[in-house]
Amino acid sequence: GTYTVEGFAPAFGPLAAQQAVVTDTTNPTITFTVNVASLKTISGTVTQGGTGVAGVKIGAHGTGATTGGNGAETDANGNYTLYVPTGTYEVGGWSETIGGLPPQAVNVATANATNVNWSLNAQGTLRLEIQNASTIDQLFGGAFNATTGRGNGTNSWTASSTSKVANIALPAGTYNVHAGSPSLGEFGSQT
């Protein structure tokens, strides 16, 4: 049959689709070539307490007339590079250990964008305890900064006597904390 072959190269984005015809005697080979000369780069670093943070998922999404986007992950030193077509983007990120990063507007219409960085306060841990919850199966908890709306959450709890506890990793700051269950609703909130 005749097939359309597509691909995606991490950090480079979608690859141009190609056609292939497969028969009982023909086994075609498809080669994709990334033309980095036609792309712009968005690069930067994610640090926390002055140290690079590895494994943060960084994403760029087109804004205005720009469509598409791309994603990458920070390396061991917290550095990342995204290759995108020219245009304007909203760039943000997330990881389980630090939660969400506030998005930044980036314009690569005429030049590469460097130093699209995030510098986070030192990491802390918020311990949540829901008392008399040992028989509740599904629980959720979240902590969010009232100014930025960013934070972190969990649905992973450990039994401790008649309570359930969870730890949420967060940059140092002040948060609104909420906890509840899908079957019982929100239990309450605290700052």
GROMACS .gro file of C-alpha atoms in nm:
model
  191
    1GLY     CA    1   0.000   0.000   0.000
    2THR     CA    2   0.085   0.367  -0.005
    3TYR     CA    3   0.171   0.525   0.328
    4THR     CA    4   0.241   0.869   0.464
    5VAL     CA    5   0.540   0.849   0.698
    6GLU     CA    6   0.573   1.114   0.968
    7GLY     CA    7   0.815   1.162   1.252
    8PHE     CA    8   0.909   1.377   1.545
    9ALA     CA    9   1.264   1.448   1.657
   10PRO     CA   10   1.295   1.553   2.021
   11ALA     CA   11   1.409   1.916   2.047
   12PHE     CA   12   1.365   1.963   1.668
   13GLY     CA   13   0.990   1.907   1.639
   14PRO     CA   14   0.780   1.751   1.362
   15LEU     CA   15   0.955   1.617   1.053
   16ALA     CA   16   0.822   1.679   0.701
   17ALA     CA   17   0.587   1.396   0.596
   18GLN     CA   18   0.699   1.167   0.315
   19GLN     CA   19   0.522   0.911   0.098
   20ALA     CA   20   0.627   0.545   0.073
   21VAL     CA   21   0.493   0.264  -0.144
   22VAL     CA   22   0.532  -0.085   0.000
   23THR     CA   23   0.480  -0.395  -0.214
   24ASP     CA   24   0.550  -0.763  -0.167
   25THR     CA   25   0.884  -0.708  -0.343
   26THR     CA   26   0.967  -0.349  -0.238
   27ASN     CA   27   1.078  -0.248   0.110
   28PRO     CA   28   1.147   0.126   0.090
   29THR     CA   29   1.375   0.320   0.323
   30ILE     CA   30   1.272   0.665   0.439
   31THR     CA   31   1.536   0.917   0.545
   32PHE     CA   32   1.443   1.231   0.733
   33THR     CA   33   1.678   1.529   0.732
   34VAL     CA   34   1.649   1.804   0.990
   35ASN     CA   35   1.737   2.142   0.841
   36VAL     CA   36   1.842   2.341   1.147
   37ALA     CA   37   1.929   2.639   0.926
   38SER     CA   38   1.555   2.704   0.883
   39LEU     CA   39   1.487   2.691   1.258
   40LYS     CA   40   1.545   2.929   1.547
   41THR     CA   41   1.653   2.827   1.896
   42ILE     CA   42   1.509   2.904   2.237
   43SER     CA   43   1.755   2.820   2.512
   44GLY     CA   44   1.806   2.876   2.880
   45THR     CA   45   1.851   2.722   3.222
   46VAL     CA   46   1.631   2.619   3.514
   47THR     CA   47   1.801   2.665   3.851
   48GLN     CA   48   1.683   2.624   4.206
   49GLY     CA   49   1.880   2.778   4.489
   50GLY     CA   50   2.162   2.842   4.238
   51THR     CA   51   2.185   2.478   4.119
   52GLY     CA   52   2.069   2.350   3.779
   53VAL     CA   53   1.757   2.132   3.785
   54ALA     CA   54   1.760   1.822   3.562
   55GLY     CA   55   1.455   1.661   3.405
   56VAL     CA   56   1.227   1.965   3.376
   57LYS     CA   57   0.995   1.932   3.077
   58ILE     CA   58   1.011   2.260   2.880
   59GLY     CA   59   0.744   2.334   2.620
   60ALA     CA   60   0.698   2.608   2.361
   61HIS     CA   61   0.354   2.670   2.212
   62GLY     CA   62   0.290   2.911   1.927
   63THR     CA   63   0.100   3.233   2.001
   64GLY     CA   64  -0.074   3.477   1.768
   65ALA     CA   65  -0.027   3.365   1.408
   66THR     CA   66   0.240   3.109   1.508
   67THR     CA   67   0.118   2.750   1.519
   68GLY     CA   68   0.281   2.438   1.661
   69GLY     CA   69   0.563   2.427   1.908
   70ASN     CA   70   0.818   2.192   2.054
   71GLY     CA   71   0.942   2.041   2.377
   72ALA     CA   72   1.268   1.941   2.544
   73GLU     CA   73   1.396   1.837   2.884
   74THR     CA   74   1.665   2.005   3.090
   75ASP     CA   75   1.999   1.825   3.111
   76ALA     CA   76   2.200   1.744   3.425
   77ASN     CA   77   2.299   2.113   3.458
   78GLY     CA   78   1.947   2.249   3.405
   79ASN     CA   79   2.015   2.363   3.045
   80TYR     CA   80   1.778   2.318   2.751
   81THR     CA   81   1.754   2.412   2.383
   82LEU     CA   82   1.441   2.405   2.166
   83TYR     CA   83   1.439   2.432   1.787
   84VAL     CA   84   1.128   2.605   1.650
   85PRO     CA   85   1.014   2.776   1.330
   86THR     CA   86   1.029   3.156   1.336
   87GLY     CA   87   0.746   3.318   1.530
   88THR     CA   88   0.622   3.396   1.878
   89TYR     CA   89   0.585   3.142   2.157
   90GLU     CA   90   0.480   3.094   2.515
   91VAL     CA   91   0.746   2.887   2.690
   92GLY     CA   92   0.684   2.714   3.022
   93GLY     CA   93   0.780   2.399   3.207
   94TRP     CA   94   0.691   2.143   3.469
   95SER     CA   95   0.845   1.864   3.671
   96GLU     CA   96   0.721   1.649   3.954
   97THR     CA   97   0.988   1.779   4.188
   98ILE     CA   98   0.938   2.155   4.131
   99GLY     CA   99   0.585   2.183   3.992
  100GLY     CA  100   0.501   2.435   3.722
  101LEU     CA  101   0.713   2.717   3.586
  102PRO     CA  102   0.545   3.049   3.501
  103PRO     CA  103   0.522   3.091   3.121
  104GLN     CA  104   0.734   3.346   2.938
  105ALA     CA  105   0.661   3.518   2.606
  106VAL     CA  106   0.943   3.461   2.357
  107ASN     CA  107   0.987   3.614   2.010
  108VAL     CA  108   1.214   3.435   1.761
  109ALA     CA  109   1.078   3.608   1.451
  110THR     CA  110   1.421   3.744   1.356
  111ALA     CA  111   1.679   3.598   1.598
  112ASN     CA  112   1.741   3.314   1.842
  113ALA     CA  113   1.629   3.364   2.202
  114THR     CA  114   1.886   3.295   2.472
  115ASN     CA  115   1.864   3.328   2.848
  116VAL     CA  116   1.501   3.219   2.871
  117ASN     CA  117   1.571   3.118   3.230
  118TRP     CA  118   1.388   3.034   3.549
  119SER     CA  119   1.558   3.092   3.885
  120LEU     CA  120   1.358   2.933   4.165
  121ASN     CA  121   1.391   2.971   4.538
  122ALA     CA  122   1.547   2.684   4.728
  123GLN     CA  123   1.330   2.373   4.746
  124GLY     CA  124   1.120   2.293   5.050
  125THR     CA  125   0.877   2.017   5.139
  126LEU     CA  126   0.521   2.069   5.256
  127ARG     CA  127   0.385   1.778   5.459
  128LEU     CA  128   0.009   1.728   5.441
  129GLU     CA  129  -0.180   1.520   5.695
  130ILE     CA  130  -0.548   1.434   5.673
  131GLN     CA  131  -0.665   1.296   6.003
  132ASN     CA  132  -0.920   1.014   6.030
  133ALA     CA  133  -0.874   0.939   5.659
  134SER     CA  134  -0.730   0.586   5.672
  135THR     CA  135  -1.041   0.439   5.503
  136ILE     CA  136  -1.063   0.696   5.220
  137ASP     CA  137  -0.918   0.552   4.899
  138GLN     CA  138  -0.877   0.853   4.672
  139LEU     CA  139  -0.734   1.175   4.812
  140PHE     CA  140  -0.585   1.481   4.649
  141GLY     CA  141  -0.384   1.769   4.783
  142GLY     CA  142  -0.239   2.076   4.618
  143ALA     CA  143  -0.049   2.389   4.711
  144PHE     CA  144  -0.063   2.695   4.484
  145ASN     CA  145   0.087   3.042   4.503
  146ALA     CA  146  -0.202   3.293   4.510
  147THR     CA  147  -0.009   3.546   4.301
  148THR     CA  148   0.119   3.320   4.023
  149GLY     CA  149  -0.128   3.031   4.042
  150ARG     CA  150   0.170   2.795   4.024
  151GLY     CA  151   0.244   2.514   4.265
  152ASN     CA  152   0.235   2.138   4.293
  153GLY     CA  153   0.000   1.865   4.400
  154THR     CA  154  -0.027   1.495   4.477
  155ASN     CA  155  -0.265   1.202   4.486
  156SER     CA  156  -0.005   0.972   4.642
  157TRP     CA  157  -0.060   0.920   5.016
  158THR     CA  158   0.082   0.697   5.289
  159ALA     CA  159  -0.118   0.560   5.582
  160SER     CA  160  -0.003   0.671   5.927
  161SER     CA  161  -0.221   0.532   6.206
  162THR     CA  162  -0.570   0.672   6.133
  163SER     CA  163  -0.434   0.951   5.911
  164LYS     CA  164  -0.293   0.973   5.560
  165VAL     CA  165   0.013   1.185   5.483
  166ALA     CA  166   0.177   1.318   5.170
  167ASN     CA  167   0.479   1.534   5.092
  168ILE     CA  168   0.477   1.800   4.821
  169ALA     CA  169   0.803   1.950   4.693
  170LEU     CA  170   0.778   2.328   4.640
  171PRO     CA  171   1.005   2.629   4.599
  172ALA     CA  172   1.016   2.832   4.920
  173GLY     CA  173   0.716   3.064   4.939
  174THR     CA  174   0.360   3.110   5.063
  175TYR     CA  175   0.089   2.882   4.928
  176ASN     CA  176  -0.284   2.818   4.949
  177VAL     CA  177  -0.321   2.450   5.035
  178HIS     CA  178  -0.630   2.246   4.945
  179ALA     CA  179  -0.714   1.881   5.016
  180GLY     CA  180  -1.010   1.660   4.941
  181SER     CA  181  -1.153   1.350   4.783
  182PRO     CA  182  -1.356   1.297   4.463
  183SER     CA  183  -1.624   1.117   4.664
  184LEU     CA  184  -1.640   1.366   4.956
  185GLY     CA  185  -1.533   1.696   4.799
  186GLU     CA  186  -1.289   1.945   4.947
  187PHE     CA  187  -1.201   1.897   5.315
  188GLY     CA  188  -1.071   2.249   5.355
  189SER     CA  189  -0.792   2.489   5.278
  190GLN     CA  190  -0.516   2.667   5.466
  191THR     CA  191  -0.236   2.912   5.388
   0.00000   0.00000   0.00000
